[in-house]
Amino acid sequence: MKIATYNVNGVNGRLPVLLKWLKEEKPDVVCLQELKAPQDKFPEAEILEAGYKSVWLGQKSWNGVAVLSKKSEPIISRKSLPGDDSDEASRYLEVKIDDLIICCIYLPNGNPVPGPKFDYKMQWFERLQAHAEMLITSRKKVLLIGDFNVMPTEKDVYKPEKFAKDALFLPEVRDAFHDLIGQGWTDALRHLHPDETIYTFWDYFRNAYQRNAGLRIDHFLLSPEVLPQLKKAGVDKEVRGWEKSSDHAPVWIELE
DNA sequence: ATGTCGCCTCGCAGGCGA
């Protein structure tokens, strides 16, 4: 079973690229982030035509998350993180697909630092930690998947010193990520490729992709009940080089 | 500071978020 995550940066503007990638790679389940489309503008019919049932959480202009599934229908169990009823951003969608709980995550970027956006990121992180603790305690097969907007270590940044004061790499942000991992989650890509340089995002600026000036910010965190099934993991890096590509590449894992 | 995208609007250019 192949599960993928892809920050599309506009699901409608990206539709030809998304459909081409789905056709080539045929993932069983896909988490999408940054739909940048209101609820009624999600391209459900085109994606269904490509062989995927989908559930989604839209929002005008910003954010937006979706889960696509080829075989079993995704059943929504949560449309937001607990802990702040005033948070209207579409950033969290939790579904059941067979015996798996799939949590599709679009963690706030947090720049500029300091400021309200960074405060929001840290609050969102705390809410994620609290909910993740509950999920991992359930002993079910849970996967936290998506754009975490965090480079966990120096190995995950092309030039760490350049990002020392960035909301994606500040020590307190990395600490929050490592505290989350500390609950018992496994970073699937790093687990299978401990020493490799792996990037999932390349800025549109300054030919970042051509220079391989990338970041690893899209992650799969597996609960202990899923980990024994993990067989492979990788990044579809070439997709980032396609015409009209997102600034992220699709990332995937294979479960037995 | 800048670069480049995608989406939106008291819209066809400029602001915002990333």
PDB file of C-alpha atoms (C1' of nucleotides) in Angstrom:
ATOM      1  CA  MET A   1       0.000   0.000   0.000  1.00  0.00           C
ATOM      2  CA  LYS A   2       1.450   3.315  -1.114  1.00  0.00           C
ATOM      3  CA  ILE A   3       0.539   6.465   0.834  1.00  0.00           C
ATOM      4  CA  ALA A   4       1.645   9.893  -0.383  1.00  0.00           C
ATOM      5  CA  THR A   5       1.550  13.522   0.701  1.00  0.00           C
ATOM      6  CA  TYR A   6       1.684  16.475  -1.666  1.00  0.00           C
ATOM      7  CA  ASN A   7       1.466  20.169  -0.899  1.00  0.00           C
ATOM      8  CA  VAL A   8      -0.023  21.232  -4.233  1.00  0.00           C
ATOM      9  CA  ASN A   9      -0.024  25.012  -3.674  1.00  0.00           C
ATOM     10  CA  GLY A  10      -3.391  25.518  -5.384  1.00  0.00           C
ATOM     11  CA  VAL A  11      -5.347  22.379  -6.298  1.00  0.00           C
ATOM     12  CA  ASN A  12      -7.030  23.898  -9.352  1.00  0.00           C
ATOM     13  CA  GLY A  13      -3.954  25.606 -10.760  1.00  0.00           C
ATOM     14  CA  ARG A  14      -2.080  22.357 -10.132  1.00  0.00           C
ATOM     15  CA  LEU A  15      -4.714  19.954 -11.454  1.00  0.00           C
ATOM     16  CA  PRO A  16      -2.903  18.852 -14.660  1.00  0.00           C
ATOM     17  CA  VAL A  17       0.282  18.142 -12.675  1.00  0.00           C
ATOM     18  CA  LEU A  18      -1.656  16.353  -9.916  1.00  0.00           C
ATOM     19  CA  LEU A  19      -3.556  14.152 -12.386  1.00  0.00           C
ATOM     20  CA  LYS A  20      -0.398  13.301 -14.345  1.00  0.00           C
ATOM     21  CA  TRP A  21       1.399  12.315 -11.144  1.00  0.00           C
ATOM     22  CA  LEU A  22      -1.563  10.211  -9.911  1.00  0.00           C
ATOM     23  CA  LYS A  23      -1.642   8.379 -13.231  1.00  0.00           C
ATOM     24  CA  GLU A  24       2.093   7.673 -13.176  1.00  0.00           C
ATOM     25  CA  GLU A  25       2.583   6.731  -9.536  1.00  0.00           C
ATOM     26  CA  LYS A  26      -0.836   5.309  -8.649  1.00  0.00           C
ATOM     27  CA  PRO A  27      -0.633   5.893  -4.886  1.00  0.00           C
ATOM     28  CA  ASP A  28      -3.433   4.216  -2.902  1.00  0.00           C
ATOM     29  CA  VAL A  29      -3.926   7.147  -0.529  1.00  0.00           C
ATOM     30  CA  VAL A  30      -2.926  10.809  -0.950  1.00  0.00           C
ATOM     31  CA  CYS A  31      -2.939  13.673   1.547  1.00  0.00           C
ATOM     32  CA  LEU A  32      -3.055  17.101  -0.104  1.00  0.00           C
ATOM     33  CA  GLN A  33      -2.277  20.468   1.469  1.00  0.00           C
ATOM     34  CA  GLU A  34      -2.674  24.080   0.370  1.00  0.00           C
ATOM     35  CA  LEU A  35      -5.737  23.526  -1.782  1.00  0.00           C
ATOM     36  CA  LYS A  36      -6.236  27.313  -1.906  1.00  0.00           C
ATOM     37  CA  ALA A  37      -9.818  26.690  -2.974  1.00  0.00           C
ATOM     38  CA  PRO A  38     -13.202  27.157  -1.290  1.00  0.00           C
ATOM     39  CA  GLN A  39     -15.207  24.042  -0.391  1.00  0.00           C
ATOM     40  CA  ASP A  40     -17.318  24.153  -3.565  1.00  0.00           C
ATOM     41  CA  LYS A  41     -14.363  24.622  -5.920  1.00  0.00           C
ATOM     42  CA  PHE A  42     -12.569  21.365  -5.151  1.00  0.00           C
ATOM     43  CA  PRO A  43     -12.136  19.373  -8.417  1.00  0.00           C
ATOM     44  CA  GLU A  44     -13.940  16.305  -7.069  1.00  0.00           C
ATOM     45  CA  ALA A  45     -15.201  15.080 -10.454  1.00  0.00           C
ATOM     46  CA  GLU A  46     -11.800  15.188 -12.178  1.00  0.00           C
ATOM     47  CA  ILE A  47     -10.171  13.353  -9.281  1.00  0.00           C
ATOM     48  CA  LEU A  48     -12.966  10.770  -9.235  1.00  0.00           C
ATOM     49  CA  GLU A  49     -12.451  10.307 -12.966  1.00  0.00           C
ATOM     50  CA  ALA A  50      -8.787   9.555 -12.171  1.00  0.00           C
ATOM     51  CA  GLY A  51      -9.951   6.782  -9.830  1.00  0.00           C
ATOM     52  CA  TYR A  52      -9.972   8.454  -6.407  1.00  0.00           C
ATOM     53  CA  LYS A  53     -12.694   9.103  -3.883  1.00  0.00           C
ATOM     54  CA  SER A  54     -11.941  12.220  -1.899  1.00  0.00           C
ATOM     55  CA  VAL A  55     -12.861  14.141   1.221  1.00  0.00           C
ATOM     56  CA  TRP A  56     -11.665  17.691   1.716  1.00  0.00           C
ATOM     57  CA  LEU A  57     -11.777  20.829   3.788  1.00  0.00           C
ATOM     58  CA  GLY A  58     -11.715  23.918   1.611  1.00  0.00           C
ATOM     59  CA  GLN A  59     -11.104  27.572   2.392  1.00  0.00           C
ATOM     60  CA  LYS A  60     -11.083  30.674   0.237  1.00  0.00           C
ATOM     61  CA  SER A  61      -7.585  31.782  -0.817  1.00  0.00           C
ATOM     62  CA  TRP A  62      -5.523  29.931   1.773  1.00  0.00           C
ATOM     63  CA  ASN A  63      -4.888  26.553   3.363  1.00  0.00           C
ATOM     64  CA  GLY A  64      -7.198  23.633   2.599  1.00  0.00           C
ATOM     65  CA  VAL A  65      -6.508  19.892   3.033  1.00  0.00           C
ATOM     66  CA  ALA A  66      -7.834  16.742   1.365  1.00  0.00           C
ATOM     67  CA  VAL A  67      -7.484  12.968   1.489  1.00  0.00           C
ATOM     68  CA  LEU A  68      -7.813  10.865  -1.665  1.00  0.00           C
ATOM     69  CA  SER A  69      -8.268   7.102  -1.686  1.00  0.00           C
ATOM     70  CA  LYS A  70      -8.317   4.639  -4.555  1.00  0.00           C
ATOM     71  CA  LYS A  71     -10.093   1.682  -2.961  1.00  0.00           C
ATOM     72  CA  SER A  72     -11.825   2.208   0.375  1.00  0.00           C
ATOM     73  CA  GLU A  73     -13.696   5.428   0.994  1.00  0.00           C
ATOM     74  CA  PRO A  74     -12.090   7.762   3.544  1.00  0.00           C
ATOM     75  CA  ILE A  75     -14.415   8.254   6.517  1.00  0.00           C
ATOM     76  CA  ILE A  76     -13.940  11.621   8.233  1.00  0.00           C
ATOM     77  CA  SER A  77     -13.385  11.418  11.973  1.00  0.00           C
ATOM     78  CA  ARG A  78     -12.205  15.030  12.622  1.00  0.00           C
ATOM     79  CA  LYS A  79     -12.202  18.317  10.714  1.00  0.00           C
ATOM     80  CA  SER A  80     -10.039  20.317  13.111  1.00  0.00           C
ATOM     81  CA  LEU A  81      -7.656  19.932  16.006  1.00  0.00           C
ATOM     82  CA  PRO A  82      -9.260  20.212  19.431  1.00  0.00           C
ATOM     83  CA  GLY A  83      -8.345  23.104  21.692  1.00  0.00           C
ATOM     84  CA  ASP A  84      -9.369  26.306  19.906  1.00  0.00           C
ATOM     85  CA  ASP A  85     -12.875  26.768  18.539  1.00  0.00           C
ATOM     86  CA  SER A  86     -11.906  30.192  17.163  1.00  0.00           C
ATOM     87  CA  ASP A  87      -9.374  28.646  14.756  1.00  0.00           C
ATOM     88  CA  GLU A  88     -11.109  28.704  11.368  1.00  0.00           C
ATOM     89  CA  ALA A  89      -8.145  27.660   9.204  1.00  0.00           C
ATOM     90  CA  SER A  90      -8.572  24.443   7.205  1.00  0.00           C
ATOM     91  CA  ARG A  91      -5.396  22.705   8.283  1.00  0.00           C
ATOM     92  CA  TYR A  92      -6.359  19.342   9.783  1.00  0.00           C
ATOM     93  CA  LEU A  93      -8.391  16.468   8.398  1.00  0.00           C
ATOM     94  CA  GLU A  94      -8.487  13.083  10.113  1.00  0.00           C
ATOM     95  CA  VAL A  95      -9.953  10.064   8.343  1.00  0.00           C
ATOM     96  CA  LYS A  96     -10.257   6.334   8.707  1.00  0.00           C
ATOM     97  CA  ILE A  97      -9.286   4.184   5.744  1.00  0.00           C
ATOM     98  CA  ASP A  98      -9.694   0.494   6.563  1.00  0.00           C
ATOM     99  CA  ASP A  99      -7.728  -0.049   9.793  1.00  0.00           C
ATOM    100  CA  LEU A 100      -5.606   3.101   9.405  1.00  0.00           C
ATOM    101  CA  ILE A 101      -6.171   6.523  10.952  1.00  0.00           C
ATOM    102  CA  ILE A 102      -4.767   9.099   8.537  1.00  0.00           C
ATOM    103  CA  CYS A 103      -4.196  12.615   9.881  1.00  0.00           C
ATOM    104  CA  CYS A 104      -3.633  15.121   7.072  1.00  0.00           C
ATOM    105  CA  ILE A 105      -1.705  18.084   8.455  1.00  0.00           C
ATOM    106  CA  TYR A 106      -0.861  21.563   7.222  1.00  0.00           C
ATOM    107  CA  LEU A 107       1.012  23.129  10.097  1.00  0.00           C
ATOM    108  CA  PRO A 108       1.249  26.947  10.017  1.00  0.00           C
ATOM    109  CA  ASN A 109       4.365  28.445   8.406  1.00  0.00           C
ATOM    110  CA  GLY A 110       4.910  30.924  11.254  1.00  0.00           C
ATOM    111  CA  ASN A 111       6.936  33.617   9.475  1.00  0.00           C
ATOM    112  CA  PRO A 112       7.677  36.405  10.162  1.00  0.00           C
ATOM    113  CA  VAL A 113       9.334  35.930  13.553  1.00  0.00           C
ATOM    114  CA  PRO A 114       8.472  37.303  16.018  1.00  0.00           C
ATOM    115  CA  GLY A 115       4.792  38.074  15.586  1.00  0.00           C
ATOM    116  CA  PRO A 116       1.232  36.755  15.752  1.00  0.00           C
ATOM    117  CA  LYS A 117       1.826  34.223  12.970  1.00  0.00           C
ATOM    118  CA  PHE A 118       4.667  32.645  14.886  1.00  0.00           C
ATOM    119  CA  ASP A 119       2.599  32.604  18.088  1.00  0.00           C
ATOM    120  CA  TYR A 120      -0.185  30.878  16.160  1.00  0.00           C
ATOM    121  CA  LYS A 121       2.263  28.271  14.860  1.00  0.00           C
ATOM    122  CA  MET A 122       3.446  27.419  18.355  1.00  0.00           C
ATOM    123  CA  GLN A 123      -0.127  27.244  19.688  1.00  0.00           C
ATOM    124  CA  TRP A 124      -1.132  24.994  16.803  1.00  0.00           C
ATOM    125  CA  PHE A 125       1.886  22.796  17.554  1.00  0.00           C
ATOM    126  CA  GLU A 126       0.787  22.452  21.182  1.00  0.00           C
ATOM    127  CA  ARG A 127      -2.708  21.448  20.107  1.00  0.00           C
ATOM    128  CA  LEU A 128      -1.205  18.900  17.714  1.00  0.00           C
ATOM    129  CA  GLN A 129       0.989  17.476  20.467  1.00  0.00           C
ATOM    130  CA  ALA A 130      -1.993  17.094  22.809  1.00  0.00           C
ATOM    131  CA  HIS A 131      -4.120  15.366  20.188  1.00  0.00           C
ATOM    132  CA  ALA A 132      -1.233  13.189  18.944  1.00  0.00           C
ATOM    133  CA  GLU A 133      -0.646  12.014  22.515  1.00  0.00           C
ATOM    134  CA  MET A 134      -4.262  10.910  22.677  1.00  0.00           C
ATOM    135  CA  LEU A 135      -3.958   9.143  19.314  1.00  0.00           C
ATOM    136  CA  ILE A 136      -0.781   7.257  20.156  1.00  0.00           C
ATOM    137  CA  THR A 137      -2.223   6.184  23.502  1.00  0.00           C
ATOM    138  CA  SER A 138      -5.133   4.599  21.621  1.00  0.00           C
ATOM    139  CA  ARG A 139      -2.714   1.945  20.264  1.00  0.00           C
ATOM    140  CA  LYS A 140      -4.349   2.148  16.881  1.00  0.00           C
ATOM    141  CA  LYS A 141      -2.545   2.339  13.533  1.00  0.00           C
ATOM    142  CA  VAL A 142      -2.104   6.103  13.174  1.00  0.00           C
ATOM    143  CA  LEU A 143      -0.161   8.175  10.647  1.00  0.00           C
ATOM    144  CA  LEU A 144       0.512  11.911  10.989  1.00  0.00           C
ATOM    145  CA  ILE A 145       1.116  13.028   7.424  1.00  0.00           C
ATOM    146  CA  GLY A 146       1.716  16.324   5.700  1.00  0.00           C
ATOM    147  CA  ASP A 147       3.478  19.659   5.552  1.00  0.00           C
ATOM    148  CA  PHE A 148       4.794  20.294   9.066  1.00  0.00           C
ATOM    149  CA  ASN A 149       6.733  23.427   8.056  1.00  0.00           C
ATOM    150  CA  VAL A 150       9.647  22.175  10.181  1.00  0.00           C
ATOM    151  CA  MET A 151      13.110  20.988   9.209  1.00  0.00           C
ATOM    152  CA  PRO A 152      13.823  18.561  12.087  1.00  0.00           C
ATOM    153  CA  THR A 153      17.646  18.680  11.897  1.00  0.00           C
ATOM    154  CA  GLU A 154      20.509  20.498  10.148  1.00  0.00           C
ATOM    155  CA  LYS A 155      20.661  17.607   7.695  1.00  0.00           C
ATOM    156  CA  ASP A 156      17.247  18.681   6.412  1.00  0.00           C
ATOM    157  CA  VAL A 157      18.340  22.151   5.235  1.00  0.00           C
ATOM    158  CA  TYR A 158      20.644  23.022   2.348  1.00  0.00           C
ATOM    159  CA  LYS A 159      22.169  25.902   4.325  1.00  0.00           C
ATOM    160  CA  PRO A 160      21.286  25.663   8.032  1.00  0.00           C
ATOM    161  CA  GLU A 161      22.905  28.969   9.061  1.00  0.00           C
ATOM    162  CA  LYS A 162      20.643  30.836   6.636  1.00  0.00           C
ATOM    163  CA  PHE A 163      17.571  29.510   8.470  1.00  0.00           C
ATOM    164  CA  ALA A 164      18.738  30.033  12.045  1.00  0.00           C
ATOM    165  CA  LYS A 165      16.055  32.658  12.721  1.00  0.00           C
ATOM    166  CA  ASP A 166      13.388  31.254  10.414  1.00  0.00           C
ATOM    167  CA  ALA A 167      10.062  30.002  11.772  1.00  0.00           C
ATOM    168  CA  LEU A 168      10.697  26.655  10.053  1.00  0.00           C
ATOM    169  CA  PHE A 169      13.964  26.035  11.852  1.00  0.00           C
ATOM    170  CA  LEU A 170      14.130  27.975  15.147  1.00  0.00           C
ATOM    171  CA  PRO A 171      15.312  25.831  18.076  1.00  0.00           C
ATOM    172  CA  GLU A 172      11.922  26.052  19.807  1.00  0.00           C
ATOM    173  CA  VAL A 173      10.194  24.816  16.635  1.00  0.00           C
ATOM    174  CA  ARG A 174      12.587  21.903  16.269  1.00  0.00           C
ATOM    175  CA  ASP A 175      12.124  21.205  19.980  1.00  0.00           C
ATOM    176  CA  ALA A 176       8.359  21.038  19.480  1.00  0.00           C
ATOM    177  CA  PHE A 177       8.841  18.577  16.624  1.00  0.00           C
ATOM    178  CA  HIS A 178      11.218  16.433  18.671  1.00  0.00           C
ATOM    179  CA  ASP A 179       8.856  16.497  21.654  1.00  0.00           C
ATOM    180  CA  LEU A 180       6.151  15.200  19.350  1.00  0.00           C
ATOM    181  CA  ILE A 181       8.466  12.428  18.084  1.00  0.00           C
ATOM    182  CA  GLY A 182       9.275  11.708  21.730  1.00  0.00           C
ATOM    183  CA  GLN A 183       5.727  10.500  22.280  1.00  0.00           C
ATOM    184  CA  GLY A 184       6.745   7.434  20.281  1.00  0.00           C
ATOM    185  CA  TRP A 185       6.276   8.430  16.650  1.00  0.00           C
ATOM    186  CA  THR A 186       8.744   7.430  13.929  1.00  0.00           C
ATOM    187  CA  ASP A 187       9.864   9.813  11.162  1.00  0.00           C
ATOM    188  CA  ALA A 188       9.479   7.265   8.341  1.00  0.00           C
ATOM    189  CA  LEU A 189      11.802   8.833   5.752  1.00  0.00           C
ATOM    190  CA  ARG A 190      14.620   9.405   8.222  1.00  0.00           C
ATOM    191  CA  HIS A 191      14.102   5.934   9.708  1.00  0.00           C
ATOM    192  CA  LEU A 192      14.720   4.231   6.346  1.00  0.00           C
ATOM    193  CA  HIS A 193      17.337   6.714   5.087  1.00  0.00           C
ATOM    194  CA  PRO A 194      19.281   7.886   8.163  1.00  0.00           C
ATOM    195  CA  ASP A 195      22.186   9.528   6.324  1.00  0.00           C
ATOM    196  CA  GLU A 196      20.721  10.635   3.014  1.00  0.00           C
ATOM    197  CA  THR A 197      20.153  14.232   1.978  1.00  0.00           C
ATOM    198  CA  ILE A 198      16.388  14.338   1.462  1.00  0.00           C
ATOM    199  CA  TYR A 199      14.462  17.440   0.436  1.00  0.00           C
ATOM    200  CA  THR A 200      10.731  17.800  -0.234  1.00  0.00           C
ATOM    201  CA  PHE A 201      10.541  21.549  -0.965  1.00  0.00           C
ATOM    202  CA  TRP A 202      12.488  23.889  -3.216  1.00  0.00           C
ATOM    203  CA  ASP A 203      11.663  27.593  -3.291  1.00  0.00           C
ATOM    204  CA  TYR A 204      10.493  29.195  -6.540  1.00  0.00           C
ATOM    205  CA  PHE A 205      13.200  31.829  -6.021  1.00  0.00           C
ATOM    206  CA  ARG A 206      16.691  31.835  -7.506  1.00  0.00           C
ATOM    207  CA  ASN A 207      16.566  28.467  -9.266  1.00  0.00           C
ATOM    208  CA  ALA A 208      16.438  26.671  -5.935  1.00  0.00           C
ATOM    209  CA  TYR A 209      15.481  23.348  -7.519  1.00  0.00           C
ATOM    210  CA  GLN A 210      18.272  23.475 -10.110  1.00  0.00           C
ATOM    211  CA  ARG A 211      20.761  24.262  -7.313  1.00  0.00           C
ATOM    212  CA  ASN A 212      19.183  21.618  -5.042  1.00  0.00           C
ATOM    213  CA  ALA A 213      18.714  24.349  -2.431  1.00  0.00           C
ATOM    214  CA  GLY A 214      15.962  22.410  -0.668  1.00  0.00           C
ATOM    215  CA  LEU A 215      14.286  21.747   2.647  1.00  0.00           C
ATOM    216  CA  ARG A 216      12.745  18.616   4.165  1.00  0.00           C
ATOM    217  CA  ILE A 217       9.457  19.807   5.660  1.00  0.00           C
ATOM    218  CA  ASP A 218       6.888  17.200   4.530  1.00  0.00           C
ATOM    219  CA  HIS A 219       6.818  14.236   6.889  1.00  0.00           C
ATOM    220  CA  PHE A 220       5.279  10.869   7.752  1.00  0.00           C
ATOM    221  CA  LEU A 221       5.096  10.119  11.475  1.00  0.00           C
ATOM    222  CA  LEU A 222       4.074   6.534  12.210  1.00  0.00           C
ATOM    223  CA  SER A 223       2.659   5.112  15.423  1.00  0.00           C
ATOM    224  CA  PRO A 224       4.390   1.970  16.762  1.00  0.00           C
ATOM    225  CA  GLU A 225       1.508  -0.153  15.503  1.00  0.00           C
ATOM    226  CA  VAL A 226       2.194   0.898  11.869  1.00  0.00           C
ATOM    227  CA  LEU A 227       5.998   0.887  11.935  1.00  0.00           C
ATOM    228  CA  PRO A 228       6.465  -2.892  11.381  1.00  0.00           C
ATOM    229  CA  GLN A 229       4.596  -2.520   8.064  1.00  0.00           C
ATOM    230  CA  LEU A 230       6.945   0.180   6.706  1.00  0.00           C
ATOM    231  CA  LYS A 231       8.855  -1.101   3.663  1.00  0.00           C
ATOM    232  CA  LYS A 232       9.952   1.852   1.530  1.00  0.00           C
ATOM    233  CA  ALA A 233       9.875   5.654   1.488  1.00  0.00           C
ATOM    234  CA  GLY A 234      10.916   8.322  -0.965  1.00  0.00           C
ATOM    235  CA  VAL A 235      10.369  11.632  -2.732  1.00  0.00           C
ATOM    236  CA  ASP A 236       9.113  11.978  -6.311  1.00  0.00           C
ATOM    237  CA  LYS A 237      11.710  14.672  -6.850  1.00  0.00           C
ATOM    238  CA  GLU A 238      11.366  14.850 -10.634  1.00  0.00           C
ATOM    239  CA  VAL A 239       7.783  16.164 -10.273  1.00  0.00           C
ATOM    240  CA  ARG A 240       9.234  19.396  -8.855  1.00  0.00           C
ATOM    241  CA  GLY A 241      10.935  19.893 -12.230  1.00  0.00           C
ATOM    242  CA  TRP A 242       7.718  19.563 -14.243  1.00  0.00           C
ATOM    243  CA  GLU A 243       6.103  22.510 -16.004  1.00  0.00           C
ATOM    244  CA  LYS A 244       3.857  24.509 -13.610  1.00  0.00           C
ATOM    245  CA  SER A 245       4.995  22.474 -10.609  1.00  0.00           C
ATOM    246  CA  SER A 246       4.247  23.158  -6.957  1.00  0.00           C
ATOM    247  CA  ASP A 247       7.197  24.298  -4.827  1.00  0.00           C
ATOM    248  CA  HIS A 248       6.855  20.947  -2.984  1.00  0.00           C
ATOM    249  CA  ALA A 249       7.396  17.475  -4.431  1.00  0.00           C
ATOM    250  CA  PRO A 250       5.187  14.474  -3.569  1.00  0.00           C
ATOM    251  CA  VAL A 251       6.543  12.301  -0.745  1.00  0.00           C
ATOM    252  CA  TRP A 252       5.472   8.680  -0.194  1.00  0.00           C
ATOM    253  CA  ILE A 253       5.808   5.553   1.901  1.00  0.00           C
ATOM    254  CA  GLU A 254       4.981   1.930   1.176  1.00  0.00           C
ATOM    255  CA  LEU A 255       3.330  -0.224   3.811  1.00  0.00           C
ATOM    256  CA  GLU A 256       3.208  -3.988   3.632  1.00  0.00           C
TER     257      GLU A 256
ATOM    258  C1'  DA B   1      16.100  43.452   0.202  1.00  0.00           C
ATOM    259  C1'  DT B   2      15.376  40.514  -3.335  1.00  0.00           C
ATOM    260  C1'  DG B   3      13.693  36.677  -5.961  1.00  0.00           C
ATOM    261  C1'  DT B   4       8.594  33.676  -7.847  1.00  0.00           C
ATOM    262  C1'  DC B   5       4.388  31.751  -7.558  1.00  0.00           C
ATOM    263  C1'  DG B   6      -1.134  31.373  -6.840  1.00  0.00           C
ATOM    264  C1'  DC B   7      -5.198  33.538  -5.408  1.00  0.00           C
ATOM    265  C1'  DC B   8      -8.011  37.472  -4.667  1.00  0.00           C
ATOM    266  C1'  DT B   9     -10.141  42.156  -5.692  1.00  0.00           C
ATOM    267  C1'  DC B  10     -14.293  48.711  -4.929  1.00  0.00           C
ATOM    268  C1'  DG B  11     -10.260  43.894 -10.821  1.00  0.00           C
ATOM    269  C1'  DC B  12      -6.764  43.836 -16.053  1.00  0.00           C
ATOM    270  C1'  DA B  13      -2.191  45.677 -11.192  1.00  0.00           C
ATOM    271  C1'  DG B  14      -1.100  45.184  -6.763  1.00  0.00           C
ATOM    272  C1'  DG B  15      -1.455  43.020  -2.138  1.00  0.00           C
ATOM    273  C1'  DC B  16      -1.035  38.899   0.614  1.00  0.00           C
ATOM    274  C1'  DG B  17       0.914  34.555   2.067  1.00  0.00           C
ATOM    275  C1'  DA B  18       4.339  31.372   1.264  1.00  0.00           C
TER     276       DA B  18
END
